[in-house]
Amino acid sequence: MAVHLGSVPIKLGVLSESDHMSVASINLFVALLCACIVIGHLLEENRWMNESITALLIGLGTGVIILLTTKGKSSHLRVFSEELFFIYLLPPIIFNAGFQVKKKRFFRNFMTIMLFGAVGTLISFIIISLGAIGIIKKMDIGVLEIGDYLAVGAIFSATDSVCTLQVLSQDETPLLYSLVFGEGVVNDATSIVLFNAIQNFDLGNIDAVTVLKFVANFFSLFFTSTFLGAFAGLFSAYIIKKLYFGRHSTDREVAIMILMAYLSYMLAELLDLSGILTVFFCGIVMSHYTWHNVTESSRVTTTHAFATSSFIAEIFLFLYVGMDALDIEKWKVASNSPGKSVAVSSILLGMVLIGRAAFVFPLSFLSNLSKKSPNEKITFKQQVVIWWAGLMRGAVSIALAYNKFARPGHTQLRGNAIMITSTITVVLFNTVGSQHVIRASKF
Amino acid sequence: MAVHLGSVPIKLGVLSESDHMSVASINLFVALLCACIVIGHLLEENRWMNESITALLIGLGTGVIILLTTKGKSSHLRVFSEELFFIYLLPPIIFNAGFQVKKKRFFRNFMTIMLFGAVGTLISFIIISLGAIGIIKKMDIGVLEIGDYLAVGAIFSATDSVCTLQVLSQDETPLLYSLVFGEGVVNDATSIVLFNAIQNFDLGNIDAVTVLKFVANFFSLFFTSTFLGAFAGLFSAYIIKKLYFGRHSTDREVAIMILMAYLSYMLAELLDLSGILTVFFCGIVMSHYTWHNVTESSRVTTTHAFATSSFIAEIFLFLYVGMDALDIEKWKVASNSPGKSVAVSSILLGMVLIGRAAFVFPLSFLSNLSKKSPNEKITFKQQVVIWWAGLMRGAVSIALAYNKFARPGHTQLRGNAIMITSTITVVLFNTVGSQHVIRASKF
């Protein structure tokens, strides 16, 4: 029966150019996942650590070991795969976030969230791009066109919802959570429009029409994505209620919920919408309607099954990013000019800080004006936290950076290599750094 | 954030030579899965249909549509991928079977199961191989060595545990279920040893030593696989009890159980053991020990989450086999000699029938001798059902047939093409056929 599996590792070895991992590396990954969970559990009380940081560190450690054992030869274990990330890891995380989010709180702050997610992202994009063009361009780190710098702007203004979920607790700080996470979700739609704008529109002359087009684009994208997600959720609720699956088996109910949610995400991707927005709202609707139409055991199962899969996906993700951070080739190329790449990293870091500060504080001020009751206003301390929490740049930024700068062989070009290594540096710094700052500051 | 996903379909399209499906085909698959579940639910009362047959038919239908739309060009949607099957679909199914199996009943019939799984498989292997050599060889269907015929014997003596789960209900017919399914699990170990024997041992002179080697092989494989599975289960129980995960989150408990189970399977595959045996016993141990050490909600979650994932995997599998049945190239080649391939199919079918009858009835007689109480004896009617139920040849046989005869381009060879098409024919016939016979016969 499984007889020919002896040959699978070889077969997989053949496929390993793609993101397909060999049996051996799957074993390693699963074992590491278990380790992360156990360690994360043991360090539960330690407020400086959590699963994601543990995973990140273990990933780095494993990367080092692999490097040493393979004598610096690049191993497919460390190649970051966008497919794996966007098709398998991201959907459960975002869906679960939507499924567990406090809906009332979320919708009360909807306008502020939109403000941060749309206008804010735009502001930080502009600042970072201008900064990149203004400073990095002068450092001749290699051939990079204006488009590349704009891409940098978009990459570093794409906040990482996943990391946000890791640092802010919905129960301890509901307002901050809904603001920062909500921003992250809307931010996704914005950055899609941004990228398309960069690619399609004529950047030479940006006039009123382009801007209007841009705004129209954003809103159509936002609403179609949201609608698709809400529709998928309602549809699942309808058929489960109408057909009364529970009569025969709760497994069918759970299966339908999972499949419909995933379908909504993949459909959104197929239609070039924001899958994140879609699956997020699908989660909200499902927890609000579908969840109440299923049997009791299905409720328990879905609640925990979704949380667990999101939990595993997150750990996997950080483990993956940690390992990937050591893709030796790029570092080799970049390290020919160590000074420069350090400089670039720190400049980008600074730009991210400034770019984010430049919209968090003004926009918070604006939204405070609209709020009557003082306890709904965003205090300065909270604004600082929002500023920091949103600094997170995680797997998403890395995926984008790869997509832009790591086309086959391109990492040989110094410019691209430096860009990617800097991205990784910024990601590692931010993720570990700001998590600690936020945990330290008992807001 | 998800911006670059517009490019993923293209990127995936590049990967699609491997088993990596494009976003579009994922959409199609997920949508079809939903359809299967809904239809299967609606046909619940209809005893001629169930999810698996529905999926098989829908798969065939979709295959036809794809063929027509692509004008007979082969689409990667229909290429059967062993990796997908053995790494992602099979483990949850077998694990869940072990997790839900009635342990008392299973172990009471252990000797009979071993008898069927080990000796029985060997008998049917010999008969089918001899039949193939005796009859098919004379039909000059193309170049096939002695090894190929032995492979045919092994392929068609590998029963399909998955299909068994589909036709026999553990609650209605516990004895039959444990016998036929248990046989399927042991059968896996046997066929691994068989294949290795075919490849490694010198078939020219089979003497006592070879036979002894063979027997020793089988037992070592059987016990190491079982031990690995049991160990994984006990270990998970130990750490969950020791570390008391429930204190912090039930998600960790569920995650650890899932990961440990999967790890045991992948480890077994890595060590060329029988992953199916391993994960099956891991399931048994986990349901017996681990399950009792987790929080109440974890119990509900695991029970249903495992059942659901197995449920989805099964439907996916049948959908997949259905679609794959129409891989046009092979049929084209085979249809150059339609008479021959029909002949081969029916001969193989006959051989399978005879080969199985040749051990079910004698061995049942033997095991009846050892049983005292009459209600533990296997009645003749039950023997007939065992005979039929074990005829199932599903995705496993197809995977093996591909592994043996579908090496790149080989399907151009008439012999190989006929072998594969016959396998598919036999599979379709058996799956649909014997399911109906068994459902019809109210034993």
Short mmCIF file of N, CA and C in Angstrom, two decimals, chain A residues 82-208:
data_model
loop_
_atom_site.label_atom_id
_atom_site.label_comp_id
_atom_site.label_asym_id
_atom_site.label_seq_id
_atom_site.Cartn_x
_atom_site.Cartn_y
_atom_site.Cartn_z
N GLU A 82 5.79 31.90 -1.17
CA GLU A 82 4.59 32.75 -1.09
C GLU A 82 3.33 31.92 -1.14
N GLU A 83 3.34 30.86 -1.97
CA GLU A 83 2.14 30.02 -2.09
C GLU A 83 1.77 29.48 -0.72
N LEU A 84 2.76 28.82 -0.10
CA LEU A 84 2.50 28.22 1.21
C LEU A 84 1.91 29.27 2.14
N PHE A 85 2.51 30.45 2.12
CA PHE A 85 2.10 31.50 3.05
C PHE A 85 0.69 31.99 2.75
N PHE A 86 0.45 32.39 1.49
CA PHE A 86 -0.82 33.06 1.18
C PHE A 86 -1.96 32.09 0.96
N ILE A 87 -1.65 30.82 0.64
CA ILE A 87 -2.74 29.89 0.35
C ILE A 87 -3.08 29.03 1.56
N TYR A 88 -2.08 28.73 2.40
CA TYR A 88 -2.36 27.80 3.50
C TYR A 88 -2.26 28.44 4.89
N LEU A 89 -1.31 29.35 5.10
CA LEU A 89 -1.08 29.84 6.46
C LEU A 89 -1.93 31.06 6.79
N LEU A 90 -2.03 32.00 5.84
CA LEU A 90 -2.72 33.25 6.15
C LEU A 90 -4.23 33.07 6.38
N PRO A 91 -4.94 32.35 5.47
CA PRO A 91 -6.40 32.28 5.63
C PRO A 91 -6.87 31.86 7.02
N PRO A 92 -6.38 30.73 7.59
CA PRO A 92 -6.90 30.37 8.91
C PRO A 92 -6.66 31.43 9.97
N ILE A 93 -5.50 32.12 9.89
CA ILE A 93 -5.18 33.12 10.91
C ILE A 93 -6.18 34.27 10.85
N ILE A 94 -6.37 34.82 9.65
CA ILE A 94 -7.24 35.98 9.53
C ILE A 94 -8.70 35.59 9.79
N PHE A 95 -9.08 34.41 9.27
CA PHE A 95 -10.47 33.97 9.48
C PHE A 95 -10.75 33.85 10.97
N ASN A 96 -9.84 33.22 11.68
CA ASN A 96 -10.05 33.04 13.11
C ASN A 96 -10.13 34.40 13.81
N ALA A 97 -9.28 35.34 13.37
CA ALA A 97 -9.33 36.68 13.96
C ALA A 97 -10.72 37.28 13.80
N GLY A 98 -11.28 37.12 12.59
CA GLY A 98 -12.62 37.64 12.37
C GLY A 98 -13.66 36.89 13.20
N PHE A 99 -13.41 35.58 13.32
CA PHE A 99 -14.37 34.72 14.03
C PHE A 99 -14.41 35.06 15.51
N GLN A 100 -13.26 35.45 16.06
CA GLN A 100 -13.17 35.68 17.50
C GLN A 100 -13.29 37.17 17.87
N VAL A 101 -13.29 38.05 16.85
CA VAL A 101 -13.23 39.48 17.16
C VAL A 101 -14.50 39.93 17.89
N LYS A 102 -14.32 40.91 18.80
CA LYS A 102 -15.48 41.49 19.49
C LYS A 102 -16.18 42.43 18.50
N LYS A 103 -17.31 41.96 17.96
CA LYS A 103 -17.93 42.68 16.86
C LYS A 103 -18.38 44.08 17.26
N LYS A 104 -19.03 44.19 18.42
CA LYS A 104 -19.58 45.49 18.83
C LYS A 104 -18.48 46.53 18.82
N ARG A 105 -17.43 46.21 19.56
CA ARG A 105 -16.29 47.11 19.68
C ARG A 105 -15.72 47.46 18.31
N PHE A 106 -15.61 46.42 17.48
CA PHE A 106 -14.99 46.62 16.16
C PHE A 106 -15.78 47.63 15.35
N PHE A 107 -17.11 47.46 15.32
CA PHE A 107 -17.90 48.33 14.45
C PHE A 107 -18.06 49.72 15.06
N ARG A 108 -17.95 49.82 16.39
CA ARG A 108 -18.05 51.16 16.98
C ARG A 108 -16.88 52.02 16.51
N ASN A 109 -15.72 51.40 16.36
CA ASN A 109 -14.54 52.17 15.95
C ASN A 109 -14.32 52.14 14.44
N PHE A 110 -15.37 51.78 13.70
CA PHE A 110 -15.18 51.52 12.29
C PHE A 110 -14.56 52.70 11.55
N MET A 111 -15.09 53.91 11.82
CA MET A 111 -14.58 55.08 11.08
C MET A 111 -13.10 55.29 11.36
N THR A 112 -12.73 55.23 12.65
CA THR A 112 -11.32 55.41 13.01
C THR A 112 -10.46 54.37 12.30
N ILE A 113 -10.97 53.13 12.29
CA ILE A 113 -10.21 52.06 11.64
C ILE A 113 -10.01 52.38 10.17
N MET A 114 -11.09 52.80 9.51
CA MET A 114 -10.99 53.16 8.09
C MET A 114 -9.97 54.27 7.91
N LEU A 115 -10.05 55.27 8.79
CA LEU A 115 -9.15 56.41 8.71
C LEU A 115 -7.70 55.93 8.76
N PHE A 116 -7.41 55.13 9.79
CA PHE A 116 -6.04 54.60 9.94
C PHE A 116 -5.66 53.74 8.74
N GLY A 117 -6.55 52.81 8.40
CA GLY A 117 -6.21 51.82 7.39
C GLY A 117 -6.02 52.43 6.02
N ALA A 118 -6.89 53.37 5.66
CA ALA A 118 -6.82 53.93 4.30
C ALA A 118 -5.90 55.15 4.25
N VAL A 119 -6.31 56.22 4.93
CA VAL A 119 -5.54 57.46 4.87
C VAL A 119 -4.15 57.26 5.47
N GLY A 120 -4.13 56.59 6.63
CA GLY A 120 -2.85 56.39 7.32
C GLY A 120 -1.85 55.66 6.47
N THR A 121 -2.30 54.52 5.88
CA THR A 121 -1.39 53.74 5.04
C THR A 121 -0.84 54.62 3.92
N LEU A 122 -1.74 55.40 3.33
CA LEU A 122 -1.33 56.27 2.22
C LEU A 122 -0.23 57.22 2.69
N ILE A 123 -0.46 57.88 3.86
CA ILE A 123 0.53 58.83 4.36
C ILE A 123 1.88 58.16 4.55
N SER A 124 1.87 57.01 5.26
CA SER A 124 3.17 56.39 5.55
C SER A 124 3.82 55.90 4.26
N PHE A 125 3.00 55.46 3.32
CA PHE A 125 3.54 55.05 2.02
C PHE A 125 4.30 56.21 1.38
N ILE A 126 3.65 57.37 1.35
CA ILE A 126 4.27 58.54 0.70
C ILE A 126 5.57 58.90 1.41
N ILE A 127 5.51 58.96 2.74
CA ILE A 127 6.70 59.37 3.49
C ILE A 127 7.85 58.39 3.26
N ILE A 128 7.54 57.09 3.40
CA ILE A 128 8.62 56.09 3.25
C ILE A 128 9.18 56.14 1.84
N SER A 129 8.30 56.23 0.82
CA SER A 129 8.79 56.27 -0.55
C SER A 129 9.69 57.47 -0.74
N LEU A 130 9.21 58.65 -0.33
CA LEU A 130 10.01 59.86 -0.50
C LEU A 130 11.35 59.72 0.21
N GLY A 131 11.30 59.20 1.44
CA GLY A 131 12.53 58.99 2.20
C GLY A 131 13.49 58.08 1.44
N ALA A 132 12.93 56.98 0.94
CA ALA A 132 13.77 56.03 0.20
C ALA A 132 14.40 56.71 -1.00
N ILE A 133 13.56 57.43 -1.75
CA ILE A 133 14.08 58.12 -2.94
C ILE A 133 15.12 59.16 -2.52
N GLY A 134 14.77 59.90 -1.46
CA GLY A 134 15.63 61.01 -1.05
C GLY A 134 16.98 60.55 -0.55
N ILE A 135 17.00 59.51 0.28
CA ILE A 135 18.25 59.14 0.95
C ILE A 135 18.91 57.94 0.27
N ILE A 136 18.18 56.79 0.24
CA ILE A 136 18.81 55.54 -0.21
C ILE A 136 19.31 55.69 -1.64
N LYS A 137 18.53 56.41 -2.46
CA LYS A 137 18.92 56.52 -3.88
C LYS A 137 20.32 57.09 -4.02
N LYS A 138 20.64 58.04 -3.12
CA LYS A 138 21.95 58.71 -3.22
C LYS A 138 23.10 57.79 -2.84
N MET A 139 22.79 56.63 -2.25
CA MET A 139 23.87 55.77 -1.72
C MET A 139 24.40 54.81 -2.76
N ASP A 140 23.98 54.93 -4.00
CA ASP A 140 24.26 53.97 -5.08
C ASP A 140 24.48 52.55 -4.57
N ILE A 141 23.41 51.92 -4.13
CA ILE A 141 23.50 50.52 -3.68
C ILE A 141 23.20 49.59 -4.84
N GLY A 142 23.12 50.11 -6.05
CA GLY A 142 22.84 49.26 -7.19
C GLY A 142 21.69 49.81 -8.00
N VAL A 143 21.37 49.11 -9.08
CA VAL A 143 20.34 49.63 -9.99
C VAL A 143 18.95 49.43 -9.39
N LEU A 144 18.27 50.51 -9.08
CA LEU A 144 16.88 50.46 -8.60
C LEU A 144 16.12 51.61 -9.23
N GLU A 145 15.00 51.30 -9.90
CA GLU A 145 14.25 52.39 -10.52
C GLU A 145 13.32 53.03 -9.48
N ILE A 146 12.68 54.11 -9.93
CA ILE A 146 11.73 54.83 -9.09
C ILE A 146 10.63 53.86 -8.61
N GLY A 147 10.22 52.96 -9.50
CA GLY A 147 9.16 52.01 -9.14
C GLY A 147 9.56 51.17 -7.94
N ASP A 148 10.86 50.79 -7.91
CA ASP A 148 11.33 49.97 -6.80
C ASP A 148 11.17 50.70 -5.48
N TYR A 149 11.50 52.00 -5.51
CA TYR A 149 11.41 52.77 -4.25
C TYR A 149 9.96 52.88 -3.79
N LEU A 150 9.08 53.09 -4.77
CA LEU A 150 7.65 53.14 -4.42
C LEU A 150 7.23 51.80 -3.83
N ALA A 151 7.74 50.72 -4.43
CA ALA A 151 7.43 49.39 -3.91
C ALA A 151 7.88 49.29 -2.47
N VAL A 152 9.12 49.77 -2.21
CA VAL A 152 9.63 49.78 -0.84
C VAL A 152 8.64 50.49 0.07
N GLY A 153 8.16 51.63 -0.40
CA GLY A 153 7.18 52.39 0.39
C GLY A 153 5.97 51.53 0.71
N ALA A 154 5.45 50.85 -0.30
CA ALA A 154 4.25 50.04 -0.09
C ALA A 154 4.56 48.85 0.83
N ILE A 155 5.72 48.22 0.59
CA ILE A 155 6.08 47.04 1.40
C ILE A 155 6.11 47.42 2.87
N PHE A 156 6.75 48.57 3.17
CA PHE A 156 6.94 48.90 4.58
C PHE A 156 5.75 49.65 5.18
N SER A 157 4.76 49.97 4.36
CA SER A 157 3.54 50.55 4.95
C SER A 157 2.46 49.46 5.07
N ALA A 158 2.80 48.23 4.68
CA ALA A 158 1.86 47.12 4.87
C ALA A 158 2.06 46.54 6.26
N THR A 159 1.16 46.88 7.18
CA THR A 159 1.32 46.36 8.54
C THR A 159 0.98 44.88 8.55
N ASP A 160 1.45 44.20 9.58
CA ASP A 160 1.28 42.75 9.65
C ASP A 160 0.25 42.38 10.69
N SER A 161 -0.96 42.10 10.21
CA SER A 161 -2.06 41.80 11.15
C SER A 161 -1.69 40.65 12.07
N VAL A 162 -0.93 39.69 11.53
CA VAL A 162 -0.64 38.49 12.32
C VAL A 162 0.13 38.85 13.59
N CYS A 163 1.18 39.66 13.41
CA CYS A 163 1.97 40.03 14.59
C CYS A 163 1.11 40.79 15.58
N THR A 164 0.26 41.68 15.04
CA THR A 164 -0.61 42.45 15.92
C THR A 164 -1.39 41.53 16.85
N LEU A 165 -1.96 40.49 16.26
CA LEU A 165 -2.73 39.55 17.06
C LEU A 165 -1.86 39.00 18.18
N GLN A 166 -0.55 38.91 17.90
CA GLN A 166 0.34 38.29 18.88
C GLN A 166 0.59 39.19 20.09
N VAL A 167 0.67 40.53 19.86
CA VAL A 167 1.10 41.39 20.97
C VAL A 167 -0.06 41.98 21.75
N LEU A 168 -1.17 42.27 21.03
CA LEU A 168 -2.27 42.92 21.74
C LEU A 168 -3.32 41.89 22.13
N SER A 169 -3.74 41.93 23.38
CA SER A 169 -4.76 40.98 23.82
C SER A 169 -6.13 41.64 23.72
N GLN A 170 -7.05 40.94 23.07
CA GLN A 170 -8.39 41.49 22.88
C GLN A 170 -9.08 41.76 24.21
N ASP A 171 -8.76 40.96 25.22
CA ASP A 171 -9.45 41.10 26.50
C ASP A 171 -8.83 42.19 27.35
N GLU A 172 -7.47 42.29 27.34
CA GLU A 172 -6.83 43.32 28.17
C GLU A 172 -7.06 44.71 27.58
N THR A 173 -6.85 44.82 26.26
CA THR A 173 -6.92 46.14 25.64
C THR A 173 -7.82 46.09 24.39
N PRO A 174 -9.13 45.96 24.60
CA PRO A 174 -10.05 45.80 23.47
C PRO A 174 -9.97 46.93 22.46
N LEU A 175 -9.91 48.19 22.95
CA LEU A 175 -9.91 49.31 22.02
C LEU A 175 -8.69 49.24 21.12
N LEU A 176 -7.52 49.12 21.74
CA LEU A 176 -6.28 49.07 20.96
C LEU A 176 -6.31 47.92 19.97
N TYR A 177 -6.77 46.75 20.46
CA TYR A 177 -6.80 45.58 19.61
C TYR A 177 -7.62 45.84 18.37
N SER A 178 -8.85 46.32 18.59
CA SER A 178 -9.74 46.50 17.43
C SER A 178 -9.18 47.57 16.51
N LEU A 179 -8.58 48.61 17.07
CA LEU A 179 -8.02 49.67 16.22
C LEU A 179 -6.86 49.13 15.38
N VAL A 180 -5.86 48.57 16.08
CA VAL A 180 -4.64 48.17 15.36
C VAL A 180 -4.91 47.02 14.41
N PHE A 181 -5.68 46.02 14.89
CA PHE A 181 -5.93 44.89 14.01
C PHE A 181 -6.83 45.30 12.85
N GLY A 182 -7.87 46.06 13.18
CA GLY A 182 -8.77 46.54 12.12
C GLY A 182 -8.00 47.31 11.07
N GLU A 183 -7.10 48.18 11.54
CA GLU A 183 -6.28 48.94 10.61
C GLU A 183 -5.52 47.98 9.70
N GLY A 184 -4.94 46.93 10.31
CA GLY A 184 -4.17 45.97 9.53
C GLY A 184 -5.00 45.35 8.41
N VAL A 185 -6.27 45.08 8.71
CA VAL A 185 -7.12 44.44 7.71
C VAL A 185 -7.43 45.41 6.57
N VAL A 186 -7.84 46.62 6.94
CA VAL A 186 -8.15 47.62 5.91
C VAL A 186 -6.89 47.95 5.12
N ASN A 187 -5.80 48.06 5.84
CA ASN A 187 -4.49 48.33 5.25
C ASN A 187 -4.20 47.40 4.09
N ASP A 188 -4.67 46.17 4.21
CA ASP A 188 -4.43 45.20 3.14
C ASP A 188 -5.06 45.68 1.84
N ALA A 189 -6.33 46.08 1.94
CA ALA A 189 -7.01 46.57 0.73
C ALA A 189 -6.26 47.75 0.15
N THR A 190 -5.88 48.68 1.04
CA THR A 190 -5.17 49.87 0.57
C THR A 190 -3.91 49.50 -0.19
N SER A 191 -3.13 48.58 0.39
CA SER A 191 -1.84 48.31 -0.25
C SER A 191 -2.02 47.58 -1.58
N ILE A 192 -3.11 46.80 -1.70
CA ILE A 192 -3.38 46.19 -3.01
C ILE A 192 -3.59 47.29 -4.03
N VAL A 193 -4.46 48.24 -3.68
CA VAL A 193 -4.74 49.34 -4.61
C VAL A 193 -3.45 50.10 -4.90
N LEU A 194 -2.66 50.35 -3.85
CA LEU A 194 -1.40 51.07 -4.03
C LEU A 194 -0.52 50.37 -5.06
N PHE A 195 -0.32 49.08 -4.86
CA PHE A 195 0.56 48.35 -5.79
C PHE A 195 0.03 48.42 -7.20
N ASN A 196 -1.27 48.17 -7.36
CA ASN A 196 -1.84 48.25 -8.71
C ASN A 196 -1.62 49.63 -9.29
N ALA A 197 -1.83 50.65 -8.43
CA ALA A 197 -1.63 52.03 -8.88
C ALA A 197 -0.20 52.19 -9.38
N ILE A 198 0.76 51.74 -8.57
CA ILE A 198 2.17 51.88 -8.96
C ILE A 198 2.41 51.20 -10.29
N GLN A 199 1.83 50.03 -10.45
CA GLN A 199 2.11 49.30 -11.69
C GLN A 199 1.35 49.88 -12.88
N ASN A 200 0.08 50.24 -12.67
CA ASN A 200 -0.74 50.59 -13.84
C ASN A 200 -0.70 52.07 -14.20
N PHE A 201 -0.89 52.93 -13.20
CA PHE A 201 -1.05 54.36 -13.52
C PHE A 201 0.26 54.96 -14.00
N ASP A 202 0.15 55.98 -14.81
CA ASP A 202 1.34 56.70 -15.28
C ASP A 202 1.82 57.61 -14.15
N LEU A 203 2.95 57.27 -13.57
CA LEU A 203 3.41 58.00 -12.39
C LEU A 203 3.99 59.36 -12.76
N GLY A 204 4.28 59.51 -14.04
CA GLY A 204 4.87 60.79 -14.49
C GLY A 204 4.01 61.96 -14.06
N ASN A 205 2.74 61.94 -14.47
CA ASN A 205 1.87 63.07 -14.11
C ASN A 205 0.67 62.59 -13.31
N ILE A 206 0.77 62.79 -12.00
CA ILE A 206 -0.33 62.42 -11.12
C ILE A 206 -1.29 63.60 -11.02
N ASP A 207 -2.47 63.48 -11.63
CA ASP A 207 -3.43 64.59 -11.59
C ASP A 207 -4.68 64.17 -10.82
N ALA A 208 -5.65 65.07 -10.81
CA ALA A 208 -6.87 64.82 -10.03
C ALA A 208 -7.53 63.51 -10.46
#
